Amino acid sequence: MIDEDGHFGERVAEHYDQSSSSEFQPGVIEQTVDVLAELADGGRALELAIGTGRIALPLARRGVSVHGIELSRAMVARMRAKPGAEGIDVAIGDFATTTVDTKTEGPFSLAYLVYNTIMNLASQEAQVACFRNVAEHLAPGGCFVIEVMVPELRKIPPGQNIVPFHTSPAGWAYTVYDTVTQDATCHYIEIAKDGRGEARSVPFRYVWPAELDLMAQLAGLRLRDRWDGWNRQPFTENSTQHVSVWEKPIS
């Protein structure tokens, strides 16, 4: 059953910051914040799916004024318990359509969406709406940054549609892909110490770099940079992820 927080309710929020994923390592966070602070260039930043503040809080400590949009109240509650969160305003809602005030303090210099979260919008229509929503919030010359994986279809042998991405004695996780619709579902199986298992599933829609560029074009944005990651290494045919920067034209 999905609660009002979508797929990221209290059970997920409780353990979210304990992830062993590389995105939660201090060095990776610092590198991410370095790039975002530079792109903000002294202006305001809007984080879509701000979550527990993994990026927003250290970015705010750099002196960037950060505002967030987040569907999960449970995730925001976790952020609110951390030092510095009192200076970050958060609008509760779907980041594809939820708006924040730009009349009082002006538009944003930067909007960003990290950690594959664009794919949590599980339809092409919602992903297109996200780009248009961001464009409405950006000042001319402002940037929209997305960090997302490159679809892993080369890992799928002919006749199969499942890619496992985590295995351990305490659980495993795998993705089921539909290569016709670009729909996919991540399945997580967790084994407790008493041997009882729990399962949850999260739907998403994988999206290609060129498709994102077309969404940006529809929203009036143009590609400025695309890197293999936050280290700004060149994006190549062998890249498994990308950090892309689209810019709102000044005129």
PDB file of C-alpha atoms in Angstrom:
ATOM      1  CA  MET A   1       0.000   0.000   0.000  1.00  0.00           C
ATOM      2  CA  ILE A   2       1.321   3.477  -0.884  1.00  0.00           C
ATOM      3  CA  ASP A   3       0.849   6.205   1.723  1.00  0.00           C
ATOM      4  CA  GLU A   4       0.653   9.959   1.152  1.00  0.00           C
ATOM      5  CA  ASP A   5       4.454  10.052   0.970  1.00  0.00           C
ATOM      6  CA  GLY A   6       4.437   7.865  -2.125  1.00  0.00           C
ATOM      7  CA  HIS A   7       7.119   5.172  -2.039  1.00  0.00           C
ATOM      8  CA  PHE A   8       9.326   7.086   0.410  1.00  0.00           C
ATOM      9  CA  GLY A   9       7.385   7.013   3.660  1.00  0.00           C
ATOM     10  CA  GLU A  10       8.598   6.635   7.219  1.00  0.00           C
ATOM     11  CA  ARG A  11      10.028   3.137   6.759  1.00  0.00           C
ATOM     12  CA  VAL A  12      12.316   4.334   3.976  1.00  0.00           C
ATOM     13  CA  ALA A  13      13.093   7.728   5.555  1.00  0.00           C
ATOM     14  CA  GLU A  14      14.178   6.087   8.809  1.00  0.00           C
ATOM     15  CA  HIS A  15      17.099   4.323   7.140  1.00  0.00           C
ATOM     16  CA  TYR A  16      17.706   6.545   4.124  1.00  0.00           C
ATOM     17  CA  ASP A  17      20.809   8.312   5.456  1.00  0.00           C
ATOM     18  CA  GLN A  18      22.388   4.986   6.423  1.00  0.00           C
ATOM     19  CA  SER A  19      22.808   3.970   2.794  1.00  0.00           C
ATOM     20  CA  SER A  20      26.174   2.510   1.818  1.00  0.00           C
ATOM     21  CA  SER A  21      25.812   3.910  -1.709  1.00  0.00           C
ATOM     22  CA  SER A  22      28.713   6.007  -2.962  1.00  0.00           C
ATOM     23  CA  GLU A  23      26.396   9.036  -3.259  1.00  0.00           C
ATOM     24  CA  PHE A  24      26.367   9.259   0.530  1.00  0.00           C
ATOM     25  CA  GLN A  25      30.154   9.317   0.920  1.00  0.00           C
ATOM     26  CA  PRO A  26      31.502  12.683   2.179  1.00  0.00           C
ATOM     27  CA  GLY A  27      33.899  13.067  -0.735  1.00  0.00           C
ATOM     28  CA  VAL A  28      31.170  12.547  -3.327  1.00  0.00           C
ATOM     29  CA  ILE A  29      28.840  14.958  -1.545  1.00  0.00           C
ATOM     30  CA  GLU A  30      31.572  17.585  -1.389  1.00  0.00           C
ATOM     31  CA  GLN A  31      32.308  17.213  -5.093  1.00  0.00           C
ATOM     32  CA  THR A  32      28.605  17.489  -5.922  1.00  0.00           C
ATOM     33  CA  VAL A  33      28.201  20.605  -3.804  1.00  0.00           C
ATOM     34  CA  ASP A  34      31.311  22.176  -5.354  1.00  0.00           C
ATOM     35  CA  VAL A  35      29.731  21.982  -8.814  1.00  0.00           C
ATOM     36  CA  LEU A  36      26.295  23.154  -7.690  1.00  0.00           C
ATOM     37  CA  ALA A  37      27.653  26.098  -5.714  1.00  0.00           C
ATOM     38  CA  GLU A  38      29.635  27.216  -8.761  1.00  0.00           C
ATOM     39  CA  LEU A  39      26.580  26.951 -11.013  1.00  0.00           C
ATOM     40  CA  ALA A  40      24.413  28.859  -8.518  1.00  0.00           C
ATOM     41  CA  ASP A  41      26.913  31.710  -8.862  1.00  0.00           C
ATOM     42  CA  GLY A  42      25.615  33.605  -5.844  1.00  0.00           C
ATOM     43  CA  GLY A  43      21.948  33.124  -6.714  1.00  0.00           C
ATOM     44  CA  ARG A  44      19.193  30.984  -5.233  1.00  0.00           C
ATOM     45  CA  ALA A  45      18.957  27.214  -5.766  1.00  0.00           C
ATOM     46  CA  LEU A  46      15.883  24.993  -6.031  1.00  0.00           C
ATOM     47  CA  GLU A  47      16.297  21.298  -5.213  1.00  0.00           C
ATOM     48  CA  LEU A  48      13.641  18.978  -6.580  1.00  0.00           C
ATOM     49  CA  ALA A  49      13.076  15.970  -4.292  1.00  0.00           C
ATOM     50  CA  ILE A  50      15.122  17.516  -1.496  1.00  0.00           C
ATOM     51  CA  GLY A  51      14.683  14.436   0.678  1.00  0.00           C
ATOM     52  CA  THR A  52      16.608  14.408   3.951  1.00  0.00           C
ATOM     53  CA  GLY A  53      18.889  17.265   2.885  1.00  0.00           C
ATOM     54  CA  ARG A  54      21.882  15.179   1.773  1.00  0.00           C
ATOM     55  CA  ILE A  55      22.871  17.869  -0.753  1.00  0.00           C
ATOM     56  CA  ALA A  56      20.775  20.869   0.314  1.00  0.00           C
ATOM     57  CA  LEU A  57      22.280  21.228   3.784  1.00  0.00           C
ATOM     58  CA  PRO A  58      25.959  21.289   2.766  1.00  0.00           C
ATOM     59  CA  LEU A  59      25.064  23.551  -0.172  1.00  0.00           C
ATOM     60  CA  ALA A  60      23.344  25.960   2.219  1.00  0.00           C
ATOM     61  CA  ARG A  61      26.452  25.921   4.416  1.00  0.00           C
ATOM     62  CA  ARG A  62      28.317  27.273   1.375  1.00  0.00           C
ATOM     63  CA  GLY A  63      26.116  30.351   1.563  1.00  0.00           C
ATOM     64  CA  VAL A  64      23.672  29.342  -1.182  1.00  0.00           C
ATOM     65  CA  SER A  65      20.017  30.107  -0.450  1.00  0.00           C
ATOM     66  CA  VAL A  66      18.282  26.754  -1.008  1.00  0.00           C
ATOM     67  CA  HIS A  67      14.573  26.036  -1.416  1.00  0.00           C
ATOM     68  CA  GLY A  68      13.150  22.546  -1.861  1.00  0.00           C
ATOM     69  CA  ILE A  69      10.220  20.608  -3.250  1.00  0.00           C
ATOM     70  CA  GLU A  70       9.480  17.190  -1.748  1.00  0.00           C
ATOM     71  CA  LEU A  71       6.516  14.815  -1.810  1.00  0.00           C
ATOM     72  CA  SER A  72       7.518  12.829   1.287  1.00  0.00           C
ATOM     73  CA  ARG A  73       6.734  14.508   4.597  1.00  0.00           C
ATOM     74  CA  ALA A  74       8.667  11.741   6.343  1.00  0.00           C
ATOM     75  CA  MET A  75      11.853  12.616   4.441  1.00  0.00           C
ATOM     76  CA  VAL A  76      11.435  16.320   5.180  1.00  0.00           C
ATOM     77  CA  ALA A  77      10.915  15.553   8.885  1.00  0.00           C
ATOM     78  CA  ARG A  78      14.301  13.816   8.906  1.00  0.00           C
ATOM     79  CA  MET A  79      15.898  16.872   7.324  1.00  0.00           C
ATOM     80  CA  ARG A  80      14.209  19.201   9.805  1.00  0.00           C
ATOM     81  CA  ALA A  81      15.945  17.377  12.674  1.00  0.00           C
ATOM     82  CA  LYS A  82      19.390  18.311  11.294  1.00  0.00           C
ATOM     83  CA  PRO A  83      21.370  21.495  12.034  1.00  0.00           C
ATOM     84  CA  GLY A  84      20.853  24.242   9.462  1.00  0.00           C
ATOM     85  CA  ALA A  85      17.533  22.936   8.160  1.00  0.00           C
ATOM     86  CA  GLU A  86      15.633  25.842   9.678  1.00  0.00           C
ATOM     87  CA  GLY A  87      16.964  28.091   6.911  1.00  0.00           C
ATOM     88  CA  ILE A  88      15.558  25.935   4.078  1.00  0.00           C
ATOM     89  CA  ASP A  89      11.955  26.355   2.945  1.00  0.00           C
ATOM     90  CA  VAL A  90      10.272  23.274   1.492  1.00  0.00           C
ATOM     91  CA  ALA A  91       7.083  23.045  -0.558  1.00  0.00           C
ATOM     92  CA  ILE A  92       5.316  19.696  -0.138  1.00  0.00           C
ATOM     93  CA  GLY A  93       4.188  18.169  -3.412  1.00  0.00           C
ATOM     94  CA  ASP A  94       5.067  16.460  -6.677  1.00  0.00           C
ATOM     95  CA  PHE A  95       8.164  18.145  -8.095  1.00  0.00           C
ATOM     96  CA  ALA A  96       6.830  17.853 -11.650  1.00  0.00           C
ATOM     97  CA  THR A  97       4.023  20.309 -10.949  1.00  0.00           C
ATOM     98  CA  THR A  98       4.498  21.955  -7.536  1.00  0.00           C
ATOM     99  CA  THR A  99       5.530  25.604  -7.703  1.00  0.00           C
ATOM    100  CA  VAL A 100       7.248  27.919  -5.245  1.00  0.00           C
ATOM    101  CA  ASP A 101       7.135  31.691  -4.914  1.00  0.00           C
ATOM    102  CA  THR A 102       9.455  33.559  -7.254  1.00  0.00           C
ATOM    103  CA  LYS A 103       7.701  36.928  -7.011  1.00  0.00           C
ATOM    104  CA  THR A 104       9.021  37.897  -3.580  1.00  0.00           C
ATOM    105  CA  GLU A 105      12.694  36.921  -3.909  1.00  0.00           C
ATOM    106  CA  GLY A 106      12.953  36.482  -7.648  1.00  0.00           C
ATOM    107  CA  PRO A 107      13.610  33.445  -9.848  1.00  0.00           C
ATOM    108  CA  PHE A 108      16.281  30.830  -9.226  1.00  0.00           C
ATOM    109  CA  SER A 109      19.772  30.741 -10.691  1.00  0.00           C
ATOM    110  CA  LEU A 110      19.929  26.967 -10.316  1.00  0.00           C
ATOM    111  CA  ALA A 111      17.548  24.022 -10.123  1.00  0.00           C
ATOM    112  CA  TYR A 112      18.838  20.499  -9.624  1.00  0.00           C
ATOM    113  CA  LEU A 113      17.580  16.920  -9.435  1.00  0.00           C
ATOM    114  CA  VAL A 114      20.103  14.291  -8.355  1.00  0.00           C
ATOM    115  CA  TYR A 115      20.545  10.569  -7.662  1.00  0.00           C
ATOM    116  CA  ASN A 116      18.436   9.206 -10.571  1.00  0.00           C
ATOM    117  CA  THR A 117      15.286  10.873  -9.226  1.00  0.00           C
ATOM    118  CA  ILE A 118      14.046  12.099 -12.621  1.00  0.00           C
ATOM    119  CA  MET A 119      13.165   8.443 -13.218  1.00  0.00           C
ATOM    120  CA  ASN A 120      10.818   8.409 -10.218  1.00  0.00           C
ATOM    121  CA  LEU A 121       8.474  10.348 -12.480  1.00  0.00           C
ATOM    122  CA  ALA A 122       7.048   7.204 -14.005  1.00  0.00           C
ATOM    123  CA  SER A 123       5.698   8.629 -17.272  1.00  0.00           C
ATOM    124  CA  GLN A 124       7.113  10.629 -20.140  1.00  0.00           C
ATOM    125  CA  GLU A 125       4.392  13.238 -19.623  1.00  0.00           C
ATOM    126  CA  ALA A 126       5.477  13.809 -16.022  1.00  0.00           C
ATOM    127  CA  GLN A 127       9.139  14.093 -17.011  1.00  0.00           C
ATOM    128  CA  VAL A 128       8.289  16.672 -19.674  1.00  0.00           C
ATOM    129  CA  ALA A 129       6.172  18.560 -17.127  1.00  0.00           C
ATOM    130  CA  CYS A 130       9.142  18.612 -14.753  1.00  0.00           C
ATOM    131  CA  PHE A 131      11.331  20.392 -17.311  1.00  0.00           C
ATOM    132  CA  ARG A 132       8.601  22.929 -18.011  1.00  0.00           C
ATOM    133  CA  ASN A 133       8.061  23.503 -14.291  1.00  0.00           C
ATOM    134  CA  VAL A 134      11.771  24.114 -13.768  1.00  0.00           C
ATOM    135  CA  ALA A 135      11.976  26.485 -16.729  1.00  0.00           C
ATOM    136  CA  GLU A 136       9.228  28.608 -15.152  1.00  0.00           C
ATOM    137  CA  HIS A 137      11.283  28.922 -11.962  1.00  0.00           C
ATOM    138  CA  LEU A 138      14.636  29.772 -13.592  1.00  0.00           C
ATOM    139  CA  ALA A 139      16.012  33.215 -14.291  1.00  0.00           C
ATOM    140  CA  PRO A 140      17.411  33.848 -17.791  1.00  0.00           C
ATOM    141  CA  GLY A 141      20.890  32.333 -17.786  1.00  0.00           C
ATOM    142  CA  GLY A 142      19.895  29.942 -14.982  1.00  0.00           C
ATOM    143  CA  CYS A 143      20.731  26.230 -15.107  1.00  0.00           C
ATOM    144  CA  PHE A 144      18.914  22.948 -14.569  1.00  0.00           C
ATOM    145  CA  VAL A 145      21.139  20.039 -13.494  1.00  0.00           C
ATOM    146  CA  ILE A 146      20.187  16.368 -13.546  1.00  0.00           C
ATOM    147  CA  GLU A 147      22.282  13.453 -12.284  1.00  0.00           C
ATOM    148  CA  VAL A 148      21.006  10.134 -13.637  1.00  0.00           C
ATOM    149  CA  MET A 149      22.148   6.713 -14.748  1.00  0.00           C
ATOM    150  CA  VAL A 150      22.418   5.630 -18.363  1.00  0.00           C
ATOM    151  CA  PRO A 151      19.854   2.834 -18.897  1.00  0.00           C
ATOM    152  CA  GLU A 152      21.517  -0.534 -18.300  1.00  0.00           C
ATOM    153  CA  LEU A 153      19.974  -2.358 -21.228  1.00  0.00           C
ATOM    154  CA  ARG A 154      23.330  -3.689 -22.411  1.00  0.00           C
ATOM    155  CA  LYS A 155      23.370  -5.831 -19.265  1.00  0.00           C
ATOM    156  CA  ILE A 156      20.229  -7.690 -20.331  1.00  0.00           C
ATOM    157  CA  PRO A 157      20.805 -10.885 -22.353  1.00  0.00           C
ATOM    158  CA  PRO A 158      18.351 -11.587 -25.187  1.00  0.00           C
ATOM    159  CA  GLY A 159      15.119 -13.035 -23.868  1.00  0.00           C
ATOM    160  CA  GLN A 160      15.541 -11.655 -20.339  1.00  0.00           C
ATOM    161  CA  ASN A 161      14.365  -8.448 -18.668  1.00  0.00           C
ATOM    162  CA  ILE A 162      15.877  -8.538 -15.168  1.00  0.00           C
ATOM    163  CA  VAL A 163      19.051  -6.831 -13.902  1.00  0.00           C
ATOM    164  CA  PRO A 164      20.141  -7.553 -10.295  1.00  0.00           C
ATOM    165  CA  PHE A 165      22.017  -4.650  -8.683  1.00  0.00           C
ATOM    166  CA  HIS A 166      22.455  -5.692  -5.057  1.00  0.00           C
ATOM    167  CA  THR A 167      22.993  -9.018  -3.310  1.00  0.00           C
ATOM    168  CA  SER A 168      23.929  -9.711   0.304  1.00  0.00           C
ATOM    169  CA  PRO A 169      23.030 -12.131   3.102  1.00  0.00           C
ATOM    170  CA  ALA A 170      20.566  -9.499   4.364  1.00  0.00           C
ATOM    171  CA  GLY A 171      18.722  -9.035   1.084  1.00  0.00           C
ATOM    172  CA  TRP A 172      18.838  -8.388  -2.593  1.00  0.00           C
ATOM    173  CA  ALA A 173      17.469  -6.023  -5.193  1.00  0.00           C
ATOM    174  CA  TYR A 174      16.764  -6.225  -8.888  1.00  0.00           C
ATOM    175  CA  THR A 175      15.132  -4.243 -11.684  1.00  0.00           C
ATOM    176  CA  VAL A 176      12.548  -5.546 -14.140  1.00  0.00           C
ATOM    177  CA  TYR A 177      12.628  -3.632 -17.436  1.00  0.00           C
ATOM    178  CA  ASP A 178      10.003  -3.199 -20.146  1.00  0.00           C
ATOM    179  CA  THR A 179      12.002  -2.148 -23.194  1.00  0.00           C
ATOM    180  CA  VAL A 180       8.872  -1.274 -25.168  1.00  0.00           C
ATOM    181  CA  THR A 181       7.408   1.293 -22.772  1.00  0.00           C
ATOM    182  CA  GLN A 182      10.640   2.247 -20.895  1.00  0.00           C
ATOM    183  CA  ASP A 183       8.779   1.380 -17.704  1.00  0.00           C
ATOM    184  CA  ALA A 184      10.689  -0.461 -14.994  1.00  0.00           C
ATOM    185  CA  THR A 185      10.276  -1.533 -11.394  1.00  0.00           C
ATOM    186  CA  CYS A 186      12.912  -1.902  -8.703  1.00  0.00           C
ATOM    187  CA  HIS A 187      12.180  -4.743  -6.282  1.00  0.00           C
ATOM    188  CA  TYR A 188      13.815  -4.813  -2.847  1.00  0.00           C
ATOM    189  CA  ILE A 189      13.845  -7.898  -0.608  1.00  0.00           C
ATOM    190  CA  GLU A 190      15.125  -7.415   2.947  1.00  0.00           C
ATOM    191  CA  ILE A 191      15.764 -10.242   5.436  1.00  0.00           C
ATOM    192  CA  ALA A 192      15.507  -9.397   9.144  1.00  0.00           C
ATOM    193  CA  LYS A 193      17.612 -11.052  11.855  1.00  0.00           C
ATOM    194  CA  ASP A 194      14.705 -13.300  12.747  1.00  0.00           C
ATOM    195  CA  GLY A 195      14.667 -14.610   9.177  1.00  0.00           C
ATOM    196  CA  ARG A 196      11.453 -12.864   8.187  1.00  0.00           C
ATOM    197  CA  GLY A 197      11.471 -11.161   4.821  1.00  0.00           C
ATOM    198  CA  GLU A 198       9.970  -7.877   3.653  1.00  0.00           C
ATOM    199  CA  ALA A 199       9.477  -6.758   0.074  1.00  0.00           C
ATOM    200  CA  ARG A 200       8.765  -3.422  -1.567  1.00  0.00           C
ATOM    201  CA  SER A 201       8.659  -2.233  -5.147  1.00  0.00           C
ATOM    202  CA  VAL A 202       9.261   1.188  -6.688  1.00  0.00           C
ATOM    203  CA  PRO A 203       8.191   1.974 -10.277  1.00  0.00           C
ATOM    204  CA  PHE A 204      10.191   4.305 -12.484  1.00  0.00           C
ATOM    205  CA  ARG A 205      10.738   5.223 -16.113  1.00  0.00           C
ATOM    206  CA  TYR A 206      14.235   5.083 -17.535  1.00  0.00           C
ATOM    207  CA  VAL A 207      15.213   7.871 -19.890  1.00  0.00           C
ATOM    208  CA  TRP A 208      18.009   8.386 -22.400  1.00  0.00           C
ATOM    209  CA  PRO A 209      20.296  11.456 -22.551  1.00  0.00           C
ATOM    210  CA  ALA A 210      19.017  12.451 -25.990  1.00  0.00           C
ATOM    211  CA  GLU A 211      15.425  12.168 -24.770  1.00  0.00           C
ATOM    212  CA  LEU A 212      16.222  14.484 -21.864  1.00  0.00           C
ATOM    213  CA  ASP A 213      17.704  16.963 -24.325  1.00  0.00           C
ATOM    214  CA  LEU A 214      14.441  16.951 -26.282  1.00  0.00           C
ATOM    215  CA  MET A 215      12.456  17.511 -23.074  1.00  0.00           C
ATOM    216  CA  ALA A 216      14.722  20.437 -22.298  1.00  0.00           C
ATOM    217  CA  GLN A 217      14.198  21.854 -25.794  1.00  0.00           C
ATOM    218  CA  LEU A 218      10.423  21.626 -25.371  1.00  0.00           C
ATOM    219  CA  ALA A 219      10.789  23.655 -22.168  1.00  0.00           C
ATOM    220  CA  GLY A 220      12.939  26.308 -23.840  1.00  0.00           C
ATOM    221  CA  LEU A 221      16.245  25.118 -22.365  1.00  0.00           C
ATOM    222  CA  ARG A 222      19.440  24.173 -24.181  1.00  0.00           C
ATOM    223  CA  LEU A 223      22.240  21.776 -23.297  1.00  0.00           C
ATOM    224  CA  ARG A 224      25.307  23.482 -21.876  1.00  0.00           C
ATOM    225  CA  ASP A 225      27.392  20.616 -20.474  1.00  0.00           C
ATOM    226  CA  ARG A 226      27.258  16.857 -20.036  1.00  0.00           C
ATOM    227  CA  TRP A 227      29.811  14.985 -17.919  1.00  0.00           C
ATOM    228  CA  ASP A 228      30.395  11.426 -16.820  1.00  0.00           C
ATOM    229  CA  GLY A 229      29.938  12.573 -13.214  1.00  0.00           C
ATOM    230  CA  TRP A 230      30.551  15.397 -10.766  1.00  0.00           C
ATOM    231  CA  ASN A 231      34.274  15.178 -11.512  1.00  0.00           C
ATOM    232  CA  ARG A 232      33.444  16.638 -14.951  1.00  0.00           C
ATOM    233  CA  GLN A 233      35.142  13.839 -16.845  1.00  0.00           C
ATOM    234  CA  PRO A 234      33.996  13.563 -20.487  1.00  0.00           C
ATOM    235  CA  PHE A 235      30.770  11.689 -21.155  1.00  0.00           C
ATOM    236  CA  THR A 236      31.461   8.751 -23.495  1.00  0.00           C
ATOM    237  CA  GLU A 237      29.706   5.723 -24.962  1.00  0.00           C
ATOM    238  CA  ASN A 238      31.000   3.738 -21.982  1.00  0.00           C
ATOM    239  CA  SER A 239      29.628   6.092 -19.325  1.00  0.00           C
ATOM    240  CA  THR A 240      27.157   4.501 -16.919  1.00  0.00           C
ATOM    241  CA  GLN A 241      25.832   7.838 -15.639  1.00  0.00           C
ATOM    242  CA  HIS A 242      25.769  11.484 -16.576  1.00  0.00           C
ATOM    243  CA  VAL A 243      25.475  14.900 -15.012  1.00  0.00           C
ATOM    244  CA  SER A 244      23.782  17.191 -17.525  1.00  0.00           C
ATOM    245  CA  VAL A 245      23.409  20.965 -17.386  1.00  0.00           C
ATOM    246  CA  TRP A 246      20.751  22.791 -19.404  1.00  0.00           C
ATOM    247  CA  GLU A 247      20.593  26.567 -19.539  1.00  0.00           C
ATOM    248  CA  LYS A 248      17.691  28.967 -19.937  1.00  0.00           C
ATOM    249  CA  PRO A 249      18.674  31.416 -22.706  1.00  0.00           C
ATOM    250  CA  ILE A 250      19.120  35.022 -21.712  1.00  0.00           C
ATOM    251  CA  SER A 251      17.221  36.207 -24.778  1.00  0.00           C
TER     252      SER A 251
END
